[in-house]
N, CA, C and O of each residue as an XYZ file, in Angstrom:
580
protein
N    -225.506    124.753    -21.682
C    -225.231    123.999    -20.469
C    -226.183    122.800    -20.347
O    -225.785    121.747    -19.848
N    -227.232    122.926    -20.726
C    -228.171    122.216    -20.606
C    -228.041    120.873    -21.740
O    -228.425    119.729    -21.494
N    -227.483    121.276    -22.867
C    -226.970    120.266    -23.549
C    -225.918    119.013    -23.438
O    -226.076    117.860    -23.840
N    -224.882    119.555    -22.819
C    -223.911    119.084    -21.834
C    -224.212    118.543    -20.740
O    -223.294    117.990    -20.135
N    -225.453    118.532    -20.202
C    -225.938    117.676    -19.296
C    -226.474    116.759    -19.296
O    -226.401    115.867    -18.450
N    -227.252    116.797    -20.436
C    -228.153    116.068    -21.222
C    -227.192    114.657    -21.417
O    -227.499    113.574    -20.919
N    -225.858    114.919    -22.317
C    -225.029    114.329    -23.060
C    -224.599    113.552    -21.567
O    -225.084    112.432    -21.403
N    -223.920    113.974    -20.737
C    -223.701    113.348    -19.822
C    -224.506    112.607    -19.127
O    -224.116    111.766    -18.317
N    -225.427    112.800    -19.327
C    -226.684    111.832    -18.702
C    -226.674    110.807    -19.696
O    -226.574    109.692    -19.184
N    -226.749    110.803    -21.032
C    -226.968    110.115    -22.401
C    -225.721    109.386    -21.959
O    -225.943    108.192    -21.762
N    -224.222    109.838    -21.706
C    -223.161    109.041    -21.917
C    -223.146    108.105    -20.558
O    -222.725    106.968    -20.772
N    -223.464    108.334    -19.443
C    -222.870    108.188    -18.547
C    -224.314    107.032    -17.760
O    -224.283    105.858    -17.390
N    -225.259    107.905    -17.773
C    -226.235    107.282    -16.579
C    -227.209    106.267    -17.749
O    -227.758    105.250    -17.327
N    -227.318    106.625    -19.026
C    -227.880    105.500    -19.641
C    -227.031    103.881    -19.640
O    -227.615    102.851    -19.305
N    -225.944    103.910    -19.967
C    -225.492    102.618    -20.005
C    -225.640    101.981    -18.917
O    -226.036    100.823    -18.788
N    -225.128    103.189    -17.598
C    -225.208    102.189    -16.028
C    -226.941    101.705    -16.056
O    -227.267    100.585    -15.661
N    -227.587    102.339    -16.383
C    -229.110    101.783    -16.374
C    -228.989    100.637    -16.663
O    -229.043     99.645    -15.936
N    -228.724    100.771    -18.334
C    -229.254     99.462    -18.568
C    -228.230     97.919    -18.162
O    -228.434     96.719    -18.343
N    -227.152     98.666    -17.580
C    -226.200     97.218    -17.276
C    -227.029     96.660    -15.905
O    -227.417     95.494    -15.845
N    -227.223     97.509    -14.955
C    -228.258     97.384    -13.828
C    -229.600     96.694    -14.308
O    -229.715     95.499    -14.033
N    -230.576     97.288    -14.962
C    -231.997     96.530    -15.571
C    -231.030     95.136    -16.095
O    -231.223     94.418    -15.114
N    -230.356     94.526    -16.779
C    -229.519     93.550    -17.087
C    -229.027     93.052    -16.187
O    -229.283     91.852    -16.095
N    -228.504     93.389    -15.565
C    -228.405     92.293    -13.741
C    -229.326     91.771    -13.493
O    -229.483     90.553    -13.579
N    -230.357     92.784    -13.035
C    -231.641     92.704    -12.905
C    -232.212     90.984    -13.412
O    -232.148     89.912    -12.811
N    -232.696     91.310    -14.613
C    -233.046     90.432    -15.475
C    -232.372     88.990    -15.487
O    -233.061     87.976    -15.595
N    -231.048     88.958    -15.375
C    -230.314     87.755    -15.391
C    -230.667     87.121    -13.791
O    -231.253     86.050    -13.632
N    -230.263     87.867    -12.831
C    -230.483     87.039    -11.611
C    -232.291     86.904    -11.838
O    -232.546     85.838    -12.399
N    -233.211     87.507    -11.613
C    -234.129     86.891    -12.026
C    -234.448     85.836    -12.770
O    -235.361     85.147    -12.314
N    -234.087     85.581    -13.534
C    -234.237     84.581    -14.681
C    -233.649     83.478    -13.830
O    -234.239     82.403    -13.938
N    -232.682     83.508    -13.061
C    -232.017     81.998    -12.263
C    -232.414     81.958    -11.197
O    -231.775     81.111    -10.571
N    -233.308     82.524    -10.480
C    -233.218     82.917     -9.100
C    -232.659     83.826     -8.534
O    -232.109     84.615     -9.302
N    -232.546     84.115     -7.118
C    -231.986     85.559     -6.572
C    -230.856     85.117     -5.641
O    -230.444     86.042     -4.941
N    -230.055     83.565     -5.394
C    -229.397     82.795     -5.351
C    -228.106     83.378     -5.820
O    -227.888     83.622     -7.007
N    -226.837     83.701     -4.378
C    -225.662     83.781     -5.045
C    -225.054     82.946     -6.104
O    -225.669     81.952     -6.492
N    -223.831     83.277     -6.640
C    -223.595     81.863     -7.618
C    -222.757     81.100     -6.717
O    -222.172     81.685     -5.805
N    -222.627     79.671     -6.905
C    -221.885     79.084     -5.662
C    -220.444     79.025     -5.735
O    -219.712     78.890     -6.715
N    -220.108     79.186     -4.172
C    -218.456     79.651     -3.998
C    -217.300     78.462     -4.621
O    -217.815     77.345     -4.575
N    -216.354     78.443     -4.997
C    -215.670     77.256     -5.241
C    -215.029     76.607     -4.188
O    -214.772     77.120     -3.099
N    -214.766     75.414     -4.551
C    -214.112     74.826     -3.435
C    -212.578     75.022     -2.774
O    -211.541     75.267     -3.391
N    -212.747     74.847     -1.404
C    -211.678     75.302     -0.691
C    -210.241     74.959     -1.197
O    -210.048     73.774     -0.925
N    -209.186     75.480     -1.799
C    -208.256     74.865     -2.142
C    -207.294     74.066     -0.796
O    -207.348     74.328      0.405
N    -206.415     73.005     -1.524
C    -205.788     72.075     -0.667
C    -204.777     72.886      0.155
O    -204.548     73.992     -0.335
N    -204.253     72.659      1.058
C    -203.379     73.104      1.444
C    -201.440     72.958      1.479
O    -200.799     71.971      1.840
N    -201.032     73.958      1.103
C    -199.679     73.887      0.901
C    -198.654     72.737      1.832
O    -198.171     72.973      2.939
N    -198.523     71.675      1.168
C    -197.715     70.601      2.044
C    -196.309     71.124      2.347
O    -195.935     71.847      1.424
N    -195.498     71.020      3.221
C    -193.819     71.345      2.845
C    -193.213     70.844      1.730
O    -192.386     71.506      1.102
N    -193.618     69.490      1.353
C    -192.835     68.955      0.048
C    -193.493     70.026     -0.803
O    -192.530     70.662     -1.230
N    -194.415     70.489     -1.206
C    -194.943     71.628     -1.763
C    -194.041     72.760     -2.015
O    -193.371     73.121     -2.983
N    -194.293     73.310     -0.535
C    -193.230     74.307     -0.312
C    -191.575     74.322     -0.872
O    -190.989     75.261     -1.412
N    -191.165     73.251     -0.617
C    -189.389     73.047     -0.685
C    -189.804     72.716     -2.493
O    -188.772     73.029     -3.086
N    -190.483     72.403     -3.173
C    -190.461     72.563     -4.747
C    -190.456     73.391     -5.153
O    -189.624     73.645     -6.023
N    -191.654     74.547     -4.643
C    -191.870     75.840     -5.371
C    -190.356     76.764     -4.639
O    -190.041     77.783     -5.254
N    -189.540     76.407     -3.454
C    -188.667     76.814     -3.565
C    -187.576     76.687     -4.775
O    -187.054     77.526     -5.509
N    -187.402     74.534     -4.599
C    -186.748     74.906     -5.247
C    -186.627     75.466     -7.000
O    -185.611     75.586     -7.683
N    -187.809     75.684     -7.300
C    -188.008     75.931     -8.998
C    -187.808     77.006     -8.778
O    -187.302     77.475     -9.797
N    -187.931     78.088     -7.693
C    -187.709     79.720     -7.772
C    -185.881     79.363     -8.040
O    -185.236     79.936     -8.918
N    -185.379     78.486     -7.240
C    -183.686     79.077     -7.109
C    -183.236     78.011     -8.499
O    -182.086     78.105     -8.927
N    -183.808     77.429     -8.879
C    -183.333     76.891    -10.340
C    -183.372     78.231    -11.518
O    -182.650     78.493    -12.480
N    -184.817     79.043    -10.807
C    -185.076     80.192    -11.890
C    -184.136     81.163    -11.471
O    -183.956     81.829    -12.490
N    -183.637     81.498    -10.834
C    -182.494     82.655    -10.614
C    -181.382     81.925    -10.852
O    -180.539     82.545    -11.500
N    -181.116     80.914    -10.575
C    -179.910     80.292    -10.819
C    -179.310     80.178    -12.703
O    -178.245     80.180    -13.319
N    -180.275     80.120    -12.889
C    -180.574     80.594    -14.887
C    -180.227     81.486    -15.169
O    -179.293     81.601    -15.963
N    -181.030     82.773    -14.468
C    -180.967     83.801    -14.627
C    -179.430     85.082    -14.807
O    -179.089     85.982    -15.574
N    -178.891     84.368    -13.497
C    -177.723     85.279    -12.717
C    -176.412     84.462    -13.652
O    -175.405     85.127    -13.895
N    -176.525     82.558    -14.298
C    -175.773     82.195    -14.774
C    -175.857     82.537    -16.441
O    -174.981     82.204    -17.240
N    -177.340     83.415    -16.858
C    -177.367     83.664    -18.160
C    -176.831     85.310    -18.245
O    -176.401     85.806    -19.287
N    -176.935     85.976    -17.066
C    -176.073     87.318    -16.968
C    -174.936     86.905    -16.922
O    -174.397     87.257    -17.971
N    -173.929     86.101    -16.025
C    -172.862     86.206    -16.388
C    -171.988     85.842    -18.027
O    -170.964     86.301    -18.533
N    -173.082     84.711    -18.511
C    -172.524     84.425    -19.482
C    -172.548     85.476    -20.835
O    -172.001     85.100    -21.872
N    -173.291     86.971    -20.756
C    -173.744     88.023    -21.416
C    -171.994     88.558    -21.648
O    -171.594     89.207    -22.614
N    -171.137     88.072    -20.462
C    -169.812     88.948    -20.623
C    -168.982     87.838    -21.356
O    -167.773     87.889    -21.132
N    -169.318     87.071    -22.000
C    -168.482     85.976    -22.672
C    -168.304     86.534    -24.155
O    -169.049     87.342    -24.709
N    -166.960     85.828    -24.776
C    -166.922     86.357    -25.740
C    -167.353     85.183    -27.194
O    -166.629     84.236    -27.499
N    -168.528     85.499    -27.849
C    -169.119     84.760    -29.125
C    -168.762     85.124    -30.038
O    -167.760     84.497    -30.382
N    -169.035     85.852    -30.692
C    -168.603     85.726    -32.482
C    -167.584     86.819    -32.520
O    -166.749     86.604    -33.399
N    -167.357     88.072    -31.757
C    -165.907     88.810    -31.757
C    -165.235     88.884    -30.690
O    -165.460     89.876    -29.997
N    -164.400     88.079    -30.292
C    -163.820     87.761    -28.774
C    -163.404     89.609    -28.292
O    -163.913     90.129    -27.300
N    -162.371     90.387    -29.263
C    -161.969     91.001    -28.685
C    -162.954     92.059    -28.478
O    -162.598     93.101    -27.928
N    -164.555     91.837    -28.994
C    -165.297     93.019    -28.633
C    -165.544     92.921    -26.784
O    -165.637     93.882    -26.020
N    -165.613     91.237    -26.377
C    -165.802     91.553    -25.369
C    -164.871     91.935    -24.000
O    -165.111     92.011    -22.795
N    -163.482     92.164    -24.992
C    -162.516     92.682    -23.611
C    -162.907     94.597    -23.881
O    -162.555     95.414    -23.031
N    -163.406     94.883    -24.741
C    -163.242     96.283    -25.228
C    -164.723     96.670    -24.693
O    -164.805     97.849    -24.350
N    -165.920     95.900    -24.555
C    -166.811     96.926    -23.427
C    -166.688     96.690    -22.566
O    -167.097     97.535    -21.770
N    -165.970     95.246    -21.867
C    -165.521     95.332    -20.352
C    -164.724     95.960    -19.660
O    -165.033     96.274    -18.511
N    -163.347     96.334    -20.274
C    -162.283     97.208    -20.018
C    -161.995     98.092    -20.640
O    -161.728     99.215    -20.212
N    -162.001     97.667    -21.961
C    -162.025     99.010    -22.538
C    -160.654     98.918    -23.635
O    -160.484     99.854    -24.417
N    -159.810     97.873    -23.637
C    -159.185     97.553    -24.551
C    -159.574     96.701    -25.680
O    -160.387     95.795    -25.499
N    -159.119     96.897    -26.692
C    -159.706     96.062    -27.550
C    -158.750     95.194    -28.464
O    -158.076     95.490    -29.451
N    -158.988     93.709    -27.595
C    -157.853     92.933    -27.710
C    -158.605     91.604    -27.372
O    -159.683     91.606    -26.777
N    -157.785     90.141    -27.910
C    -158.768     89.055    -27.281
C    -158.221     88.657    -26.089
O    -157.033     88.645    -25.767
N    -159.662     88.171    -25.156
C    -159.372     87.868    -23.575
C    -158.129     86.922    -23.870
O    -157.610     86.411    -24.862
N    -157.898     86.957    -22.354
C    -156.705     85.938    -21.895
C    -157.023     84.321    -21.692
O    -156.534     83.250    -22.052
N    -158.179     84.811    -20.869
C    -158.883     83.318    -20.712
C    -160.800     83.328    -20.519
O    -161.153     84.409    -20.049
N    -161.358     82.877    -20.646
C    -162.850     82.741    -20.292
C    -163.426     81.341    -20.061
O    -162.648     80.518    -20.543
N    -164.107     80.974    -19.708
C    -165.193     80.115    -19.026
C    -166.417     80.204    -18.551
O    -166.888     81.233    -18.066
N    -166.985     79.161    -18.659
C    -168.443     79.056    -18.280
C    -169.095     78.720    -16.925
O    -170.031     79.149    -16.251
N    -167.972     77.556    -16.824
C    -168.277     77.403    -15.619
C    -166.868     77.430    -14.380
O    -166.120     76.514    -14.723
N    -166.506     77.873    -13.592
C    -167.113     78.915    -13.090
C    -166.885     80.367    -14.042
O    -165.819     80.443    -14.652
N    -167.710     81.318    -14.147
C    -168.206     82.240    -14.729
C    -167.157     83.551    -14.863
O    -167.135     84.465    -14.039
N    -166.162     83.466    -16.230
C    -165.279     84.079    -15.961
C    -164.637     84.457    -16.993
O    -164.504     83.600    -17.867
N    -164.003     85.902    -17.256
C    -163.986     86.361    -18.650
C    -162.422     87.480    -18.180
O    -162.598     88.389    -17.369
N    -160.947     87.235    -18.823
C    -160.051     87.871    -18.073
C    -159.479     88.535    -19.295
O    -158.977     87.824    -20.166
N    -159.514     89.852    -19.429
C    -158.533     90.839    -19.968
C    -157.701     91.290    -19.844
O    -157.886     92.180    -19.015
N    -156.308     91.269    -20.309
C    -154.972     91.538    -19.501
C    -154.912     92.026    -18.008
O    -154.598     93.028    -17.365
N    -155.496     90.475    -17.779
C    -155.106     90.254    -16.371
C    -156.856     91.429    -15.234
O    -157.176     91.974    -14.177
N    -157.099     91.232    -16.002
C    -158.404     92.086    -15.216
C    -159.751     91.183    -15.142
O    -160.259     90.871    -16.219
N    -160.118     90.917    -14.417
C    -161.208     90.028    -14.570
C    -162.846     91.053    -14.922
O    -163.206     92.044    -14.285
N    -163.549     90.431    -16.066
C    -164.324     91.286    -16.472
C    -165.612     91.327    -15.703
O    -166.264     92.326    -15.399
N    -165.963     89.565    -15.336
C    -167.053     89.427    -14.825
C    -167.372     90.040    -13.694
O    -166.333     90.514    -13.234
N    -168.495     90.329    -12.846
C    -168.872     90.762    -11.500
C    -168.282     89.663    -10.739
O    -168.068     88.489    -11.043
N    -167.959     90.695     -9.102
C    -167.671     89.287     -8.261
C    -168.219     88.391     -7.526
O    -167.624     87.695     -6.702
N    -170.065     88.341     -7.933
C    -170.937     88.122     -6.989
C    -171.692     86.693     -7.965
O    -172.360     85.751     -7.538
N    -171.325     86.971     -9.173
C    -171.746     85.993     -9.900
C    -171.476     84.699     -9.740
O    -172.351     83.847     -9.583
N    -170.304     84.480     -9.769
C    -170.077     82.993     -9.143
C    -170.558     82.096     -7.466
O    -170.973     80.967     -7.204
N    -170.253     83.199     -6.729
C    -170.992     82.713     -5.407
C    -171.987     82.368     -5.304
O    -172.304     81.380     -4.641
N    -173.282     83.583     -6.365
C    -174.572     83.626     -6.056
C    -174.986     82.470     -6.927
O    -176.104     82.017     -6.677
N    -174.057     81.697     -8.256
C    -174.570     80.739     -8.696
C    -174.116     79.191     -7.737
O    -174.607     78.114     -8.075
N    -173.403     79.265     -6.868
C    -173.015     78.561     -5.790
C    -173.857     78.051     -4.664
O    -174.039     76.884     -4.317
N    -174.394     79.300     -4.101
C    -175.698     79.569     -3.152
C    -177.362     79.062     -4.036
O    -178.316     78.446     -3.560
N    -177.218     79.472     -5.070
C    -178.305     79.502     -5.930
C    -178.622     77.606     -6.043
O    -179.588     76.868     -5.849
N    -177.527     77.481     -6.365
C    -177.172     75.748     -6.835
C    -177.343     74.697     -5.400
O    -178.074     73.714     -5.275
N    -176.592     75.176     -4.619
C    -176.637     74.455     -3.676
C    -178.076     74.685     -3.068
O    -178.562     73.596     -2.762
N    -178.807     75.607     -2.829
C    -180.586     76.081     -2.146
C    -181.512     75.062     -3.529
O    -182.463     74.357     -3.193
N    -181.167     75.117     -4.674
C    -182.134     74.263     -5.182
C    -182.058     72.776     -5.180
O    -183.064     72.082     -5.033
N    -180.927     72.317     -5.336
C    -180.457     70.797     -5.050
C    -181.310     70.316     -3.805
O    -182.121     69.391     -3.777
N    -180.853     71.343     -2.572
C    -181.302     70.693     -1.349
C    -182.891     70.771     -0.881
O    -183.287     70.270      0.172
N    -183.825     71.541     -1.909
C    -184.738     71.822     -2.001
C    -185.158     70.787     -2.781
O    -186.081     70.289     -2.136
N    -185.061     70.347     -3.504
C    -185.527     69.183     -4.578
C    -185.573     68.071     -3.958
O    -186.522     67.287     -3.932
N    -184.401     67.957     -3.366
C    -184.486     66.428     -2.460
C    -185.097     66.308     -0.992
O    -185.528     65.319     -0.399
N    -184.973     67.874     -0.534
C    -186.244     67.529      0.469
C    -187.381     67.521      0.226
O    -188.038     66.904      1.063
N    -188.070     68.048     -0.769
C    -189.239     67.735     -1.040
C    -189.399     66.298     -1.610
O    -190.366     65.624     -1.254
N    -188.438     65.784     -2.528
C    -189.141     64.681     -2.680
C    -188.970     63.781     -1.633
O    -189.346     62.637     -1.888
N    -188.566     63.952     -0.668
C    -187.989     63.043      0.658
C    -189.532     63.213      1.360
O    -190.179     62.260      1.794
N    -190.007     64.712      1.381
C    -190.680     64.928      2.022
C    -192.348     64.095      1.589
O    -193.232     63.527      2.232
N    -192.094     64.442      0.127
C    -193.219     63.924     -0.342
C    -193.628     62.280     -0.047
O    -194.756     61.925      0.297
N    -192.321     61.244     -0.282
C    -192.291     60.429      0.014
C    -192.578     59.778      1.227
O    -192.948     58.625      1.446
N    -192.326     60.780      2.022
C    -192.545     60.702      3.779
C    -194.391     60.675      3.772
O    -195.084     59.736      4.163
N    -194.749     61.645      3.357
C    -196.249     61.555      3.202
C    -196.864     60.748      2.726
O    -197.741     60.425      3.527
N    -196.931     60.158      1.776
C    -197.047     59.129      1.007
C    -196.818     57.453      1.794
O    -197.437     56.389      1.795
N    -195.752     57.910      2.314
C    -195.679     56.388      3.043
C    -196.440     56.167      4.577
O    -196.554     55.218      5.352
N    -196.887     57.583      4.555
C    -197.724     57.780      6.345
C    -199.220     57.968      6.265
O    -199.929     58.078      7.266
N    -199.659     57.999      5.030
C    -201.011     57.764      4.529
C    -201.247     56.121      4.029
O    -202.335     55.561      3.887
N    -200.211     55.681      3.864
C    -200.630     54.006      3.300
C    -200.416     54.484      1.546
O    -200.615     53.468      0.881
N    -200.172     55.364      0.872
C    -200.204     55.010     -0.734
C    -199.005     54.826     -1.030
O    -197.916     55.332     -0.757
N    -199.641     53.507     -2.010
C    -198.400     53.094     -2.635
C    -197.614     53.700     -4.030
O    -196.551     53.205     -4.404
């Protein structure tokens, strides 16, 4: 038992020592002086805001238009009527834009895909141009040219 204690003392309370005596030593060596805080960051403008919006809904808008395009058919058309429906035959019709993949007469894609790239499209457009409207607004109410 006594060995096992030992070891745990050896594993455990020697290193914290010496990382402590090593603190120790370093703030000494510079002084006893926190290190200094950084500076306050700027604050979030709205043109700010309406960018980092709109780059989020450009990034889902990618996203939801690179899922739908997962149900399109590339190098074996009729594989993709045969995991969508389940026949295995080539679609009727497909497209990209709007987002759409039809197997005798069954549409393969989800029905949320096209809207949400609709909503998605239209929130980043109007986000882009208010910020730079916005930015511009600032810019011209500070005097820079």
């Amino acid at each position: 038992m006594a060995t096992l204690i030992g070891a745990m003392i050896l594993a455990i309370g020697l290193p914290a020592w010496a990382g402590i005596t090593y603190v120790g030593l370093v703030r000494a060596r510079r002084g006893d002086e926190l290190p200094p805080l950084p500076p306050p960051r700027r604050r979030r403008t709205p043109a700010r805001k309406a960018a980092y919006l709109a780059g989020l809904a450009y990034l889902a808008g990618g996203a939801v238009h690179l899922y739908g395009l997962s149900y399109m058919p590339f190098l074996q058309p009729e594989d993709a009527c045969w995991f969508g429906v389940g026949i295995m035959d080539s679609p009727d019709s497909s497209s990209a834009l709007p987002v759409s993949l039809v197997c005798h007469g069954i549409e393969v894609v989800p029905w949320w895909v096209n809207p949400g790239l609709l909503v998605l499209a239209v929130t980043a457009v109007t986000a882009t141009v208010t910020s730079a409207v916005l930015a511009w607004r600032g810019s011209a109410s500070r005097g820079v040219s």
